[in-house]
């Protein structure tokens, strides 16, 4: 119990964390309870406002659909095309065209309930206004309006724009919204523009039932300029407040979004059919008026917190007891006692921890025993490498070849063969060192190759490319010769001519890279394992050392990060790569 009361003990830390957590949760719950009705009210009210907001979207959609119908009706009628494209009509033709034009306009606007004017201006200078009003500017100035320039440039788009003052006699002192669309047939060039002129205060009827005391609404064009709003002070200005959220909707290809910002609920609805965006704001603070019994709620929360703390105190004490037992056992393991097993008991997590600890102790014991065996095997392999001798068959065949050279009277070749053979025997048998320099290993290879060339002819050329700074590095004796031997007797089996190349260089600041390449027959993937295991090796070669033996020897000396790799392709040769650490003589 004394240990449990220590401030640095696990029990004290867990209890402290739990107490702090419970207190924080209690405070949070208290705050949540106090504000729960507030949250419910805000959510419900926001949902109802969202439905009204969606209804505003429907109203504007109906209005835009009516605009599209009128445009299609006018654009497809012959009288409009004639009136706004022909310049030299006779009086009779002109009268008939104007009559048909008025008739079609009246028919198109038969269901017009939006109190708007329709103005058509042709590129030929003609204009037509559906009402008895007068235009305050001429046709050329109308065509020069930014909105009409945009429409003529993008003749497939319906464009909305806010004007502080209208262009008709009834709107010259009022702000208006102009809807513009170029008139053209299919892919032909535009012959005019049609403008729908509606007062901004008339447009407000689409959403005025949404804009009560706590709500605001803003209608933005594609450039975030305010077209209409219940707040008149920002009409015609760029609205930056919603730009980031609108861009997010566009990038995510979404149409609407609802989010909280500074105690306000924000609704954003994109209208892709007309490149407009509706932004609505609901003031949550103004929408709420509640009185709460704070003292009663605090009392309930404090009582629940105290009950939870008592239960947590008992539970933590029971849970940490087996952990203390485990700690005692593990403290004995660090002194080298690997037989300290623990009884598996307690909660499921503690049982799992105890079982894992027991398995760990068991594995450590097993690993120590295996490590002893591996070290013995490694030492045995090192001793075997030091005691390695030349195959007697190879000695017999080499001496026979020298004898044959002497009998032929070729004393120079015989002398060279004897010198090479003596040097090779001295370096292989007489020297008991396991490590030799790369220079000495290359010299052994040259002697071995010389003897093979004397015995079998010069059909196989061997070249050596060793960086000068690599000659004094130490490598295990006889790790390159087995690969040269393998290339001689397996890469060129049918008396073909070929090349064997040896490349030695520094791989990086710590390692050496050795590559042995031959342009022989190569080997397919199915037989590559046999080459690695050296199953085809026979005793009539030099040493009988298999490739797998060399790889195992390198790994025993330097570790599993080092060894050999083989790349071979049928009829394209073989490349052996050896990586070992740099060790100076």
PDB file of N, CA, C and O in Angstrom, residues 383-422:
ATOM      1  N   UNK A 383      37.584 -21.986 -39.234  1.00  0.00           N
ATOM      2  CA  UNK A 383      38.703 -22.946 -39.191  1.00  0.00           C
ATOM      3  C   UNK A 383      38.748 -23.765 -40.470  1.00  0.00           C
ATOM      4  O   UNK A 383      39.817 -24.026 -41.040  1.00  0.00           O
ATOM      5  N   UNK A 384      37.571 -24.172 -40.963  1.00  0.00           N
ATOM      6  CA  UNK A 384      37.509 -24.936 -42.206  1.00  0.00           C
ATOM      7  C   UNK A 384      38.078 -24.141 -43.373  1.00  0.00           C
ATOM      8  O   UNK A 384      38.786 -24.689 -44.232  1.00  0.00           O
ATOM      9  N   UNK A 385      37.786 -22.830 -43.406  1.00  0.00           N
ATOM     10  CA  UNK A 385      38.309 -21.995 -44.487  1.00  0.00           C
ATOM     11  C   UNK A 385      39.826 -21.925 -44.425  1.00  0.00           C
ATOM     12  O   UNK A 385      40.507 -21.903 -45.456  1.00  0.00           O
ATOM     13  N   UNK A 386      40.379 -21.889 -43.200  1.00  0.00           N
ATOM     14  CA  UNK A 386      41.832 -21.818 -43.062  1.00  0.00           C
ATOM     15  C   UNK A 386      42.517 -23.122 -43.470  1.00  0.00           C
ATOM     16  O   UNK A 386      43.664 -23.133 -43.897  1.00  0.00           O
ATOM     17  N   UNK A 387      41.787 -24.215 -43.320  1.00  0.00           N
ATOM     18  CA  UNK A 387      42.372 -25.525 -43.600  1.00  0.00           C
ATOM     19  C   UNK A 387      42.051 -26.043 -44.994  1.00  0.00           C
ATOM     20  O   UNK A 387      42.378 -27.175 -45.333  1.00  0.00           O
ATOM     21  N   UNK A 388      41.384 -25.212 -45.802  1.00  0.00           N
ATOM     22  CA  UNK A 388      40.945 -25.646 -47.123  1.00  0.00           C
ATOM     23  C   UNK A 388      42.145 -25.999 -48.015  1.00  0.00           C
ATOM     24  O   UNK A 388      43.154 -25.305 -48.017  1.00  0.00           O
ATOM     25  N   UNK A 389      42.027 -27.090 -48.764  1.00  0.00           N
ATOM     26  CA  UNK A 389      43.108 -27.542 -49.628  1.00  0.00           C
ATOM     27  C   UNK A 389      42.617 -27.687 -51.059  1.00  0.00           C
ATOM     28  O   UNK A 389      41.432 -27.755 -51.321  1.00  0.00           O
ATOM     29  N   UNK A 390      43.596 -27.722 -51.987  1.00  0.00           N
ATOM     30  CA  UNK A 390      43.268 -27.884 -53.400  1.00  0.00           C
ATOM     31  C   UNK A 390      42.816 -29.310 -53.669  1.00  0.00           C
ATOM     32  O   UNK A 390      43.358 -30.271 -53.118  1.00  0.00           O
ATOM     33  N   UNK A 391      41.834 -29.442 -54.545  1.00  0.00           N
ATOM     34  CA  UNK A 391      41.330 -30.756 -54.953  1.00  0.00           C
ATOM     35  C   UNK A 391      42.447 -31.596 -55.577  1.00  0.00           C
ATOM     36  O   UNK A 391      43.130 -31.138 -56.504  1.00  0.00           O
ATOM     37  N   UNK A 392      42.689 -32.829 -55.119  1.00  0.00           N
ATOM     38  CA  UNK A 392      43.774 -33.687 -55.670  1.00  0.00           C
ATOM     39  C   UNK A 392      43.628 -33.908 -57.175  1.00  0.00           C
ATOM     40  O   UNK A 392      44.637 -33.975 -57.884  1.00  0.00           O
ATOM     41  N   UNK A 393      42.402 -34.025 -57.674  1.00  0.00           N
ATOM     42  CA  UNK A 393      42.213 -34.219 -59.111  1.00  0.00           C
ATOM     43  C   UNK A 393      42.736 -33.037 -59.904  1.00  0.00           C
ATOM     44  O   UNK A 393      43.293 -33.187 -60.994  1.00  0.00           O
ATOM     45  N   UNK A 394      42.538 -31.848 -59.334  1.00  0.00           N
ATOM     46  CA  UNK A 394      43.008 -30.651 -60.021  1.00  0.00           C
ATOM     47  C   UNK A 394      44.537 -30.671 -60.072  1.00  0.00           C
ATOM     48  O   UNK A 394      45.145 -30.314 -61.089  1.00  0.00           O
ATOM     49  N   UNK A 395      45.193 -31.071 -58.947  1.00  0.00           N
ATOM     50  CA  UNK A 395      46.660 -31.151 -58.921  1.00  0.00           C
ATOM     51  C   UNK A 395      47.146 -32.139 -59.967  1.00  0.00           C
ATOM     52  O   UNK A 395      48.088 -31.877 -60.734  1.00  0.00           O
ATOM     53  N   UNK A 396      46.507 -33.314 -60.018  1.00  0.00           N
ATOM     54  CA  UNK A 396      46.909 -34.359 -60.952  1.00  0.00           C
ATOM     55  C   UNK A 396      46.782 -33.873 -62.393  1.00  0.00           C
ATOM     56  O   UNK A 396      47.719 -34.009 -63.205  1.00  0.00           O
ATOM     57  N   UNK A 397      45.634 -33.256 -62.735  1.00  0.00           N
ATOM     58  CA  UNK A 397      45.415 -32.794 -64.109  1.00  0.00           C
ATOM     59  C   UNK A 397      46.366 -31.664 -64.471  1.00  0.00           C
ATOM     60  O   UNK A 397      46.852 -31.588 -65.614  1.00  0.00           O
ATOM     61  N   UNK A 398      46.656 -30.771 -63.501  1.00  0.00           N
ATOM     62  CA  UNK A 398      47.574 -29.672 -63.781  1.00  0.00           C
ATOM     63  C   UNK A 398      48.982 -30.191 -64.047  1.00  0.00           C
ATOM     64  O   UNK A 398      49.655 -29.776 -65.002  1.00  0.00           O
ATOM     65  N   UNK A 399      49.464 -31.115 -63.197  1.00  0.00           N
ATOM     66  CA  UNK A 399      50.807 -31.688 -63.383  1.00  0.00           C
ATOM     67  C   UNK A 399      50.888 -32.449 -64.698  1.00  0.00           C
ATOM     68  O   UNK A 399      51.920 -32.440 -65.388  1.00  0.00           O
ATOM     69  N   UNK A 400      49.798 -33.120 -65.054  1.00  0.00           N
ATOM     70  CA  UNK A 400      49.790 -33.848 -66.331  1.00  0.00           C
ATOM     71  C   UNK A 400      49.914 -32.884 -67.496  1.00  0.00           C
ATOM     72  O   UNK A 400      50.633 -33.152 -68.479  1.00  0.00           O
ATOM     73  N   UNK A 401      49.227 -31.724 -67.382  1.00  0.00           N
ATOM     74  CA  UNK A 401      49.310 -30.724 -68.447  1.00  0.00           C
ATOM     75  C   UNK A 401      50.724 -30.168 -68.559  1.00  0.00           C
ATOM     76  O   UNK A 401      51.257 -29.949 -69.660  1.00  0.00           O
ATOM     77  N   UNK A 402      51.369 -29.929 -67.391  1.00  0.00           N
ATOM     78  CA  UNK A 402      52.759 -29.418 -67.413  1.00  0.00           C
ATOM     79  C   UNK A 402      53.698 -30.443 -68.027  1.00  0.00           C
ATOM     80  O   UNK A 402      54.585 -30.114 -68.836  1.00  0.00           O
ATOM     81  N   UNK A 403      53.461 -31.716 -67.658  1.00  0.00           N
ATOM     82  CA  UNK A 403      54.298 -32.787 -68.226  1.00  0.00           C
ATOM     83  C   UNK A 403      54.134 -32.830 -69.746  1.00  0.00           C
ATOM     84  O   UNK A 403      55.106 -32.988 -70.492  1.00  0.00           O
ATOM     85  N   UNK A 404      52.912 -32.657 -70.213  1.00  0.00           N
ATOM     86  CA  UNK A 404      52.658 -32.696 -71.656  1.00  0.00           C
ATOM     87  C   UNK A 404      53.349 -31.538 -72.365  1.00  0.00           C
ATOM     88  O   UNK A 404      53.903 -31.678 -73.449  1.00  0.00           O
ATOM     89  N   UNK A 405      53.378 -30.363 -71.716  1.00  0.00           N
ATOM     90  CA  UNK A 405      54.060 -29.201 -72.280  1.00  0.00           C
ATOM     91  C   UNK A 405      55.570 -29.449 -72.383  1.00  0.00           C
ATOM     92  O   UNK A 405      56.214 -29.094 -73.382  1.00  0.00           O
ATOM     93  N   UNK A 406      56.139 -30.071 -71.324  1.00  0.00           N
ATOM     94  CA  UNK A 406      57.589 -30.373 -71.327  1.00  0.00           C
ATOM     95  C   UNK A 406      57.904 -31.395 -72.423  1.00  0.00           C
ATOM     96  O   UNK A 406      58.898 -31.282 -73.157  1.00  0.00           O
ATOM     97  N   UNK A 407      57.031 -32.396 -72.561  1.00  0.00           N
ATOM     98  CA  UNK A 407      57.249 -33.437 -73.573  1.00  0.00           C
ATOM     99  C   UNK A 407      57.198 -32.836 -74.986  1.00  0.00           C
ATOM    100  O   UNK A 407      57.916 -33.262 -75.883  1.00  0.00           O
ATOM    101  N   UNK A 408      56.352 -31.777 -75.130  1.00  0.00           N
ATOM    102  CA  UNK A 408      56.264 -31.103 -76.427  1.00  0.00           C
ATOM    103  C   UNK A 408      57.425 -30.147 -76.646  1.00  0.00           C
ATOM    104  O   UNK A 408      57.599 -29.633 -77.750  1.00  0.00           O
ATOM    105  N   UNK A 409      58.201 -29.902 -75.617  1.00  0.00           N
ATOM    106  CA  UNK A 409      59.332 -28.985 -75.732  1.00  0.00           C
ATOM    107  C   UNK A 409      58.947 -27.538 -75.503  1.00  0.00           C
ATOM    108  O   UNK A 409      59.749 -26.635 -75.765  1.00  0.00           O
ATOM    109  N   UNK A 410      57.744 -27.280 -75.037  1.00  0.00           N
ATOM    110  CA  UNK A 410      57.280 -25.915 -74.791  1.00  0.00           C
ATOM    111  C   UNK A 410      57.664 -25.531 -73.367  1.00  0.00           C
ATOM    112  O   UNK A 410      56.865 -25.527 -72.441  1.00  0.00           O
ATOM    113  N   UNK A 411      58.960 -25.237 -73.194  1.00  0.00           N
ATOM    114  CA  UNK A 411      59.494 -25.000 -71.849  1.00  0.00           C
ATOM    115  C   UNK A 411      58.978 -23.695 -71.255  1.00  0.00           C
ATOM    116  O   UNK A 411      58.771 -23.593 -70.045  1.00  0.00           O
ATOM    117  N   UNK A 412      58.754 -22.650 -72.085  1.00  0.00           N
ATOM    118  CA  UNK A 412      58.294 -21.364 -71.544  1.00  0.00           C
ATOM    119  C   UNK A 412      56.915 -21.494 -70.898  1.00  0.00           C
ATOM    120  O   UNK A 412      56.689 -21.018 -69.784  1.00  0.00           O
ATOM    121  N   UNK A 413      55.984 -22.143 -71.623  1.00  0.00           N
ATOM    122  CA  UNK A 413      54.652 -22.341 -71.049  1.00  0.00           C
ATOM    123  C   UNK A 413      54.704 -23.223 -69.823  1.00  0.00           C
ATOM    124  O   UNK A 413      54.002 -23.005 -68.838  1.00  0.00           O
ATOM    125  N   UNK A 414      55.573 -24.251 -69.882  1.00  0.00           N
ATOM    126  CA  UNK A 414      55.690 -25.165 -68.744  1.00  0.00           C
ATOM    127  C   UNK A 414      56.212 -24.420 -67.527  1.00  0.00           C
ATOM    128  O   UNK A 414      55.708 -24.590 -66.411  1.00  0.00           O
ATOM    129  N   UNK A 415      57.207 -23.559 -67.756  1.00  0.00           N
ATOM    130  CA  UNK A 415      57.773 -22.792 -66.641  1.00  0.00           C
ATOM    131  C   UNK A 415      56.725 -21.853 -66.049  1.00  0.00           C
ATOM    132  O   UNK A 415      56.574 -21.735 -64.833  1.00  0.00           O
ATOM    133  N   UNK A 416      55.978 -21.172 -66.941  1.00  0.00           N
ATOM    134  CA  UNK A 416      54.927 -20.258 -66.461  1.00  0.00           C
ATOM    135  C   UNK A 416      53.871 -21.009 -65.657  1.00  0.00           C
ATOM    136  O   UNK A 416      53.393 -20.526 -64.630  1.00  0.00           O
ATOM    137  N   UNK A 417      53.492 -22.188 -66.166  1.00  0.00           N
ATOM    138  CA  UNK A 417      52.491 -22.985 -65.458  1.00  0.00           C
ATOM    139  C   UNK A 417      52.992 -23.424 -64.093  1.00  0.00           C
ATOM    140  O   UNK A 417      52.255 -23.392 -63.109  1.00  0.00           O
ATOM    141  N   UNK A 418      54.263 -23.842 -64.033  1.00  0.00           N
ATOM    142  CA  UNK A 418      54.823 -24.282 -62.745  1.00  0.00           C
ATOM    143  C   UNK A 418      54.874 -23.115 -61.770  1.00  0.00           C
ATOM    144  O   UNK A 418      54.509 -23.249 -60.589  1.00  0.00           O
ATOM    145  N   UNK A 419      55.342 -21.936 -62.255  1.00  0.00           N
ATOM    146  CA  UNK A 419      55.409 -20.766 -61.366  1.00  0.00           C
ATOM    147  C   UNK A 419      54.021 -20.407 -60.834  1.00  0.00           C
ATOM    148  O   UNK A 419      53.848 -20.101 -59.650  1.00  0.00           O
ATOM    149  N   UNK A 420      53.025 -20.401 -61.754  1.00  0.00           N
ATOM    150  CA  UNK A 420      51.671 -20.065 -61.333  1.00  0.00           C
ATOM    151  C   UNK A 420      51.134 -21.079 -60.339  1.00  0.00           C
ATOM    152  O   UNK A 420      50.463 -20.724 -59.359  1.00  0.00           O
ATOM    153  N   UNK A 421      51.425 -22.373 -60.585  1.00  0.00           N
ATOM    154  CA  UNK A 421      50.937 -23.444 -59.713  1.00  0.00           C
ATOM    155  C   UNK A 421      51.582 -23.341 -58.324  1.00  0.00           C
ATOM    156  O   UNK A 421      50.926 -23.494 -57.307  1.00  0.00           O
ATOM    157  N   UNK A 422      52.896 -23.054 -58.301  1.00  0.00           N
ATOM    158  CA  UNK A 422      53.604 -22.923 -57.021  1.00  0.00           C
ATOM    159  C   UNK A 422      53.035 -21.747 -56.227  1.00  0.00           C
ATOM    160  O   UNK A 422      52.768 -21.849 -55.022  1.00  0.00           O
TER     161      UNK A 422
END
